[in-house]
Amino acid sequence: LIRTHNCKYFIDVGSHWGLYTLQLWRTFGDEIEYMAFEPDNQNRQQFVANLFLNDIEGVDLRPVGLSNKSGEVKFERVGKKNRGANRISASGSHSIQVMTGDDALSLRAEHIATKLDVEAHEIEAIEGMRKLLNHNKCVLQIESSKDRLNALEKALGIDFKRIGIIEFDCYFSNF
């Protein structure tokens, strides 16, 4: 889809250790620009190490999460074995910084691919990316449970059509 729609940007929200960015770099190299958001310090440092080990430069990796507001929120570490399951939670044990995607990214009239994996915070992240989504052509891969699919489609709006589902990954586009 990135090649089909001539996407020039890849936005990796909830990037964890950077798997998607690393895989896309192998395919596209510096043909596209990479922006990643990972608020968990340990995951982010692993991502930095993976970039180093793979001799990749030029990834804009930011130490924040994306939400529908900017500021500090509670963050919960779910378990030691699956650090990708960490999430924003009122009962969280520590705090992270979040910002809106609209504050973080000022892209307009671009073709963008986005992977969003934010552990049940996808509606809030989408709400904070409203301008970004409305002013660009986008392909989205959003990890979400099937019981949240209707709310997800409502949050995206009528311009976005679902183009597929593979297990927990829902694909949308406004092309």
mmCIF file of N, CA, C and O in Angstrom, residues 58-127:
data_model
loop_
_atom_site.group_PDB
_atom_site.id
_atom_site.type_symbol
_atom_site.label_atom_id
_atom_site.label_comp_id
_atom_site.label_asym_id
_atom_site.label_seq_id
_atom_site.Cartn_x
_atom_site.Cartn_y
_atom_site.Cartn_z
ATOM 1 N N GLY A 58 18.419 8.777 10.586
ATOM 2 C CA GLY A 58 17.374 9.604 10.016
ATOM 3 C C GLY A 58 15.968 9.303 10.495
ATOM 4 O O GLY A 58 15.019 9.867 9.964
ATOM 5 N N VAL A 59 15.805 8.413 11.469
ATOM 6 C CA VAL A 59 14.475 8.159 12.026
ATOM 7 C C VAL A 59 14.229 9.197 13.122
ATOM 8 O O VAL A 59 15.038 9.346 14.040
ATOM 9 N N ASP A 60 13.135 9.908 13.015
ATOM 10 C CA ASP A 60 12.746 10.912 14.004
ATOM 11 C C ASP A 60 11.967 10.186 15.112
ATOM 12 O O ASP A 60 10.763 9.999 15.010
ATOM 13 N N LEU A 61 12.676 9.751 16.152
ATOM 14 C CA LEU A 61 12.092 8.992 17.255
ATOM 15 C C LEU A 61 11.826 9.930 18.423
ATOM 16 O O LEU A 61 12.755 10.528 18.967
ATOM 17 N N ARG A 62 10.561 10.052 18.807
ATOM 18 C CA ARG A 62 10.171 11.007 19.844
ATOM 19 C C ARG A 62 9.741 10.292 21.127
ATOM 20 O O ARG A 62 9.023 9.297 21.065
ATOM 21 N N PRO A 63 10.125 10.831 22.278
ATOM 22 C CA PRO A 63 9.868 10.176 23.567
ATOM 23 C C PRO A 63 8.503 10.498 24.168
ATOM 24 O O PRO A 63 8.380 10.768 25.356
ATOM 25 N N VAL A 64 7.474 10.481 23.348
ATOM 26 C CA VAL A 64 6.121 10.802 23.798
ATOM 27 C C VAL A 64 5.130 9.817 23.195
ATOM 28 O O VAL A 64 5.404 9.169 22.183
ATOM 29 N N GLY A 65 3.959 9.761 23.822
ATOM 30 C CA GLY A 65 2.838 9.034 23.253
ATOM 31 C C GLY A 65 1.921 10.018 22.557
ATOM 32 O O GLY A 65 2.026 11.226 22.771
ATOM 33 N N LEU A 66 1.015 9.516 21.732
ATOM 34 C CA LEU A 66 0.031 10.383 21.085
ATOM 35 C C LEU A 66 -1.337 10.143 21.704
ATOM 36 O O LEU A 66 -1.720 9.014 21.980
ATOM 37 N N SER A 67 -2.052 11.246 21.919
ATOM 38 C CA SER A 67 -3.360 11.190 22.554
ATOM 39 C C SER A 67 -4.205 12.346 22.016
ATOM 40 O O SER A 67 -3.825 12.995 21.044
ATOM 41 N N ASN A 68 -5.329 12.609 22.673
ATOM 42 C CA ASN A 68 -6.192 13.719 22.273
ATOM 43 C C ASN A 68 -5.914 14.986 23.077
ATOM 44 O O ASN A 68 -6.641 15.961 22.983
ATOM 45 N N LYS A 69 -4.871 14.967 23.872
ATOM 46 C CA LYS A 69 -4.454 16.136 24.647
ATOM 47 C C LYS A 69 -2.945 16.053 24.859
ATOM 48 O O LYS A 69 -2.334 15.004 24.658
ATOM 49 N N SER A 70 -2.368 17.150 25.252
ATOM 50 C CA SER A 70 -0.938 17.179 25.549
ATOM 51 C C SER A 70 -0.758 17.317 27.052
ATOM 52 O O SER A 70 -1.551 17.963 27.728
ATOM 53 N N GLY A 71 0.270 16.686 27.575
ATOM 54 C CA GLY A 71 0.546 16.771 29.004
ATOM 55 C C GLY A 71 1.103 15.478 29.541
ATOM 56 O O GLY A 71 1.718 14.687 28.823
ATOM 57 N N GLU A 72 0.871 15.261 30.815
ATOM 58 C CA GLU A 72 1.383 14.086 31.506
ATOM 59 C C GLU A 72 0.224 13.158 31.849
ATOM 60 O O GLU A 72 -0.822 13.620 32.302
ATOM 61 N N VAL A 73 0.390 11.862 31.609
ATOM 62 C CA VAL A 73 -0.630 10.873 31.935
ATOM 63 C C VAL A 73 0.025 9.696 32.656
ATOM 64 O O VAL A 73 1.228 9.495 32.572
ATOM 65 N N LYS A 74 -0.792 8.926 33.337
ATOM 66 C CA LYS A 74 -0.308 7.726 34.026
ATOM 67 C C LYS A 74 -0.123 6.604 33.013
ATOM 68 O O LYS A 74 -0.898 6.452 32.068
ATOM 69 N N PHE A 75 0.902 5.810 33.236
ATOM 70 C CA PHE A 75 1.287 4.734 32.325
ATOM 71 C C PHE A 75 1.457 3.468 33.130
ATOM 72 O O PHE A 75 2.057 3.480 34.207
ATOM 73 N N GLU A 76 0.926 2.379 32.614
ATOM 74 C CA GLU A 76 0.943 1.106 33.332
ATOM 75 C C GLU A 76 1.820 0.100 32.594
ATOM 76 O O GLU A 76 1.641 -0.116 31.392
ATOM 77 N N ARG A 77 2.726 -0.498 33.331
ATOM 78 C CA ARG A 77 3.512 -1.603 32.780
ATOM 79 C C ARG A 77 2.748 -2.882 33.076
ATOM 80 O O ARG A 77 2.552 -3.248 34.221
ATOM 81 N N VAL A 78 2.317 -3.550 32.030
ATOM 82 C CA VAL A 78 1.432 -4.700 32.174
ATOM 83 C C VAL A 78 2.186 -5.946 32.608
ATOM 84 O O VAL A 78 1.706 -6.719 33.410
ATOM 85 N N GLY A 79 3.350 -6.151 32.096
ATOM 86 C CA GLY A 79 4.111 -7.340 32.464
ATOM 87 C C GLY A 79 5.550 -7.225 32.017
ATOM 88 O O GLY A 79 5.891 -6.389 31.193
ATOM 89 N N LYS A 80 6.385 -8.053 32.567
ATOM 90 C CA LYS A 80 7.803 -8.019 32.203
ATOM 91 C C LYS A 80 8.078 -8.725 30.884
ATOM 92 O O LYS A 80 9.025 -8.402 30.191
ATOM 93 N N LYS A 81 7.253 -9.691 30.531
ATOM 94 C CA LYS A 81 7.516 -10.483 29.329
ATOM 95 C C LYS A 81 7.042 -9.806 28.046
ATOM 96 O O LYS A 81 7.614 -10.008 26.999
ATOM 97 N N ASN A 82 5.970 -9.037 28.100
ATOM 98 C CA ASN A 82 5.452 -8.368 26.904
ATOM 99 C C ASN A 82 5.441 -6.868 27.118
ATOM 100 O O ASN A 82 4.432 -6.285 27.469
ATOM 101 N N ARG A 83 6.567 -6.241 26.872
ATOM 102 C CA ARG A 83 6.680 -4.800 27.086
ATOM 103 C C ARG A 83 5.850 -4.022 26.075
ATOM 104 O O ARG A 83 5.604 -2.842 26.242
ATOM 105 N N GLY A 84 5.371 -4.671 25.021
ATOM 106 C CA GLY A 84 4.523 -4.017 24.050
ATOM 107 C C GLY A 84 3.099 -3.828 24.542
ATOM 108 O O GLY A 84 2.312 -3.144 23.913
ATOM 109 N N ALA A 85 2.751 -4.430 25.664
ATOM 110 C CA ALA A 85 1.392 -4.316 26.207
ATOM 111 C C ALA A 85 1.267 -3.160 27.197
ATOM 112 O O ALA A 85 0.203 -2.958 27.770
ATOM 113 N N ASN A 86 2.322 -2.400 27.424
ATOM 114 C CA ASN A 86 2.249 -1.241 28.317
ATOM 115 C C ASN A 86 1.224 -0.260 27.764
ATOM 116 O O ASN A 86 1.067 -0.134 26.553
ATOM 117 N N ARG A 87 0.541 0.465 28.682
ATOM 118 C CA ARG A 87 -0.545 1.315 28.201
ATOM 119 C C ARG A 87 -0.828 2.471 29.139
ATOM 120 O O ARG A 87 -0.476 2.440 30.324
ATOM 121 N N ILE A 88 -1.509 3.458 28.591
ATOM 122 C CA ILE A 88 -2.008 4.579 29.374
ATOM 123 C C ILE A 88 -3.154 4.062 30.232
ATOM 124 O O ILE A 88 -4.050 3.376 29.742
ATOM 125 N N SER A 89 -3.085 4.374 31.536
ATOM 126 C CA SER A 89 -4.098 3.883 32.471
ATOM 127 C C SER A 89 -4.122 4.775 33.701
ATOM 128 O O SER A 89 -3.067 5.131 34.239
ATOM 129 N N ALA A 90 -5.314 5.118 34.167
ATOM 130 C CA ALA A 90 -5.446 5.947 35.366
ATOM 131 C C ALA A 90 -4.809 5.290 36.581
ATOM 132 O O ALA A 90 -4.390 5.971 37.514
ATOM 133 N N SER A 91 -4.683 3.963 36.567
ATOM 134 C CA SER A 91 -4.073 3.255 37.690
ATOM 135 C C SER A 91 -2.578 2.988 37.469
ATOM 136 O O SER A 91 -1.974 2.212 38.194
ATOM 137 N N GLY A 92 -1.993 3.644 36.467
ATOM 138 C CA GLY A 92 -0.586 3.433 36.144
ATOM 139 C C GLY A 92 0.353 3.812 37.272
ATOM 140 O O GLY A 92 0.043 4.661 38.108
ATOM 141 N N SER A 93 1.505 3.196 37.280
ATOM 142 C CA SER A 93 2.480 3.393 38.349
ATOM 143 C C SER A 93 3.442 4.541 38.094
ATOM 144 O O SER A 93 4.117 5.001 39.003
ATOM 145 N N HIS A 94 3.553 4.993 36.862
ATOM 146 C CA HIS A 94 4.430 6.130 36.573
ATOM 147 C C HIS A 94 3.822 6.986 35.466
ATOM 148 O O HIS A 94 2.801 6.630 34.890
ATOM 149 N N SER A 95 4.447 8.096 35.176
ATOM 150 C CA SER A 95 3.901 9.064 34.222
ATOM 151 C C SER A 95 4.725 9.117 32.951
ATOM 152 O O SER A 95 5.928 8.866 32.965
ATOM 153 N N ILE A 96 4.047 9.437 31.868
ATOM 154 C CA ILE A 96 4.701 9.677 30.581
ATOM 155 C C ILE A 96 4.150 10.977 30.007
ATOM 156 O O ILE A 96 3.120 11.474 30.442
ATOM 157 N N GLN A 97 4.822 11.491 29.007
ATOM 158 C CA GLN A 97 4.359 12.672 28.288
ATOM 159 C C GLN A 97 3.584 12.234 27.049
ATOM 160 O O GLN A 97 3.970 11.289 26.367
ATOM 161 N N VAL A 98 2.488 12.938 26.786
ATOM 162 C CA VAL A 98 1.723 12.719 25.563
ATOM 163 C C VAL A 98 1.495 14.058 24.887
ATOM 164 O O VAL A 98 1.587 15.116 25.518
ATOM 165 N N MET A 99 1.227 13.987 23.612
ATOM 166 C CA MET A 99 0.855 15.174 22.851
ATOM 167 C C MET A 99 -0.082 14.747 21.735
ATOM 168 O O MET A 99 -0.213 13.555 21.454
ATOM 169 N N THR A 100 -0.728 15.703 21.119
ATOM 170 C CA THR A 100 -1.596 15.362 19.996
ATOM 171 C C THR A 100 -0.747 15.186 18.744
ATOM 172 O O THR A 100 0.311 15.810 18.591
ATOM 173 N N GLY A 101 -1.227 14.333 17.860
ATOM 174 C CA GLY A 101 -0.549 14.169 16.583
ATOM 175 C C GLY A 101 -0.552 15.455 15.788
ATOM 176 O O GLY A 101 0.395 15.753 15.056
ATOM 177 N N ASP A 102 -1.620 16.250 15.941
ATOM 178 C CA ASP A 102 -1.685 17.527 15.238
ATOM 179 C C ASP A 102 -0.629 18.504 15.734
ATOM 180 O O ASP A 102 -0.112 19.311 14.962
ATOM 181 N N ASP A 103 -0.294 18.454 17.025
ATOM 182 C CA ASP A 103 0.784 19.297 17.553
ATOM 183 C C ASP A 103 2.156 18.771 17.128
ATOM 184 O O ASP A 103 3.082 19.541 16.902
ATOM 185 N N ALA A 104 2.280 17.460 17.011
ATOM 186 C CA ALA A 104 3.574 16.844 16.702
ATOM 187 C C ALA A 104 3.931 16.917 15.223
ATOM 188 O O ALA A 104 5.113 17.002 14.876
ATOM 189 N N LEU A 105 2.915 16.881 14.359
ATOM 190 C CA LEU A 105 3.157 16.757 12.926
ATOM 191 C C LEU A 105 2.323 17.776 12.159
ATOM 192 O O LEU A 105 1.108 17.814 12.306
ATOM 193 N N SER A 106 2.974 18.559 11.328
ATOM 194 C CA SER A 106 2.259 19.595 10.574
ATOM 195 C C SER A 106 2.244 19.290 9.078
ATOM 196 O O SER A 106 2.321 20.190 8.254
ATOM 197 N N LEU A 107 2.128 18.030 8.725
ATOM 198 C CA LEU A 107 2.115 17.638 7.323
ATOM 199 C C LEU A 107 0.787 18.021 6.677
ATOM 200 O O LEU A 107 -0.275 17.864 7.275
ATOM 201 N N ARG A 108 0.859 18.489 5.438
ATOM 202 C CA ARG A 108 -0.334 18.857 4.680
ATOM 203 C C ARG A 108 -0.157 18.425 3.229
ATOM 204 O O ARG A 108 0.914 18.591 2.650
ATOM 205 N N ALA A 109 -1.232 17.909 2.639
ATOM 206 C CA ALA A 109 -1.261 17.492 1.235
ATOM 207 C C ALA A 109 -0.186 16.446 0.919
ATOM 208 O O ALA A 109 0.420 16.469 -0.138
ATOM 209 N N GLU A 110 0.028 15.539 1.849
ATOM 210 C CA GLU A 110 1.027 14.484 1.689
ATOM 211 C C GLU A 110 0.355 13.118 1.620
ATOM 212 O O GLU A 110 -0.828 12.980 1.935
ATOM 213 N N HIS A 111 1.123 12.126 1.238
ATOM 214 C CA HIS A 111 0.677 10.733 1.266
ATOM 215 C C HIS A 111 1.419 10.070 2.428
ATOM 216 O O HIS A 111 2.649 10.026 2.431
ATOM 217 N N ILE A 112 0.642 9.550 3.385
ATOM 218 C CA ILE A 112 1.200 9.083 4.657
ATOM 219 C C ILE A 112 0.718 7.669 4.959
ATOM 220 O O ILE A 112 -0.467 7.360 4.794
ATOM 221 N N ALA A 113 1.624 6.833 5.447
ATOM 222 C CA ALA A 113 1.263 5.523 5.994
ATOM 223 C C ALA A 113 1.494 5.602 7.503
ATOM 224 O O ALA A 113 2.511 6.135 7.961
ATOM 225 N N THR A 114 0.543 5.084 8.271
ATOM 226 C CA THR A 114 0.643 5.144 9.727
ATOM 227 C C THR A 114 0.319 3.791 10.327
ATOM 228 O O THR A 114 -0.665 3.149 9.937
ATOM 229 N N LYS A 115 1.148 3.367 11.279
ATOM 230 C CA LYS A 115 0.863 2.193 12.105
ATOM 231 C C LYS A 115 0.571 2.712 13.497
ATOM 232 O O LYS A 115 1.345 3.476 14.064
ATOM 233 N N LEU A 116 -0.574 2.332 14.054
ATOM 234 C CA LEU A 116 -1.005 2.810 15.363
ATOM 235 C C LEU A 116 -1.252 1.600 16.257
ATOM 236 O O LEU A 116 -2.180 0.828 16.019
ATOM 237 N N ASP A 117 -0.404 1.434 17.269
ATOM 238 C CA ASP A 117 -0.532 0.324 18.225
ATOM 239 C C ASP A 117 -0.355 0.916 19.618
ATOM 240 O O ASP A 117 0.754 1.019 20.126
ATOM 241 N N VAL A 118 -1.473 1.324 20.222
ATOM 242 C CA VAL A 118 -1.413 2.068 21.480
ATOM 243 C C VAL A 118 -2.276 1.447 22.586
ATOM 244 O O VAL A 118 -2.727 2.140 23.492
ATOM 245 N N GLU A 119 -2.483 0.149 22.486
ATOM 246 C CA GLU A 119 -3.112 -0.619 23.568
ATOM 247 C C GLU A 119 -4.387 0.010 24.115
ATOM 248 O O GLU A 119 -4.426 0.475 25.245
ATOM 249 N N ALA A 120 -5.426 0.029 23.302
ATOM 250 C CA ALA A 120 -6.767 0.508 23.665
ATOM 251 C C ALA A 120 -6.848 2.023 23.861
ATOM 252 O O ALA A 120 -7.787 2.519 24.459
ATOM 253 N N HIS A 121 -5.879 2.764 23.323
ATOM 254 C CA HIS A 121 -5.917 4.229 23.372
ATOM 255 C C HIS A 121 -6.043 4.802 21.954
ATOM 256 O O HIS A 121 -5.806 5.972 21.718
ATOM 257 N N GLU A 122 -6.438 3.942 21.008
ATOM 258 C CA GLU A 122 -6.454 4.354 19.606
ATOM 259 C C GLU A 122 -7.491 5.436 19.304
ATOM 260 O O GLU A 122 -7.227 6.320 18.487
ATOM 261 N N ILE A 123 -8.642 5.410 19.954
ATOM 262 C CA ILE A 123 -9.668 6.440 19.701
ATOM 263 C C ILE A 123 -9.118 7.809 20.088
ATOM 264 O O ILE A 123 -9.222 8.781 19.336
ATOM 265 N N GLU A 124 -8.504 7.898 21.266
ATOM 266 C CA GLU A 124 -7.924 9.166 21.728
ATOM 267 C C GLU A 124 -6.795 9.626 20.813
ATOM 268 O O GLU A 124 -6.686 10.814 20.504
ATOM 269 N N ALA A 125 -5.968 8.695 20.359
ATOM 270 C CA ALA A 125 -4.880 9.060 19.450
ATOM 271 C C ALA A 125 -5.447 9.605 18.135
ATOM 272 O O ALA A 125 -4.955 10.607 17.608
ATOM 273 N N ILE A 126 -6.477 8.969 17.616
ATOM 274 C CA ILE A 126 -7.109 9.433 16.379
ATOM 275 C C ILE A 126 -7.729 10.812 16.572
ATOM 276 O O ILE A 126 -7.599 11.692 15.715
ATOM 277 N N GLU A 127 -8.403 11.022 17.702
ATOM 278 C CA GLU A 127 -8.983 12.342 17.988
ATOM 279 C C GLU A 127 -7.914 13.432 17.963
ATOM 280 O O GLU A 127 -8.168 14.544 17.510
#
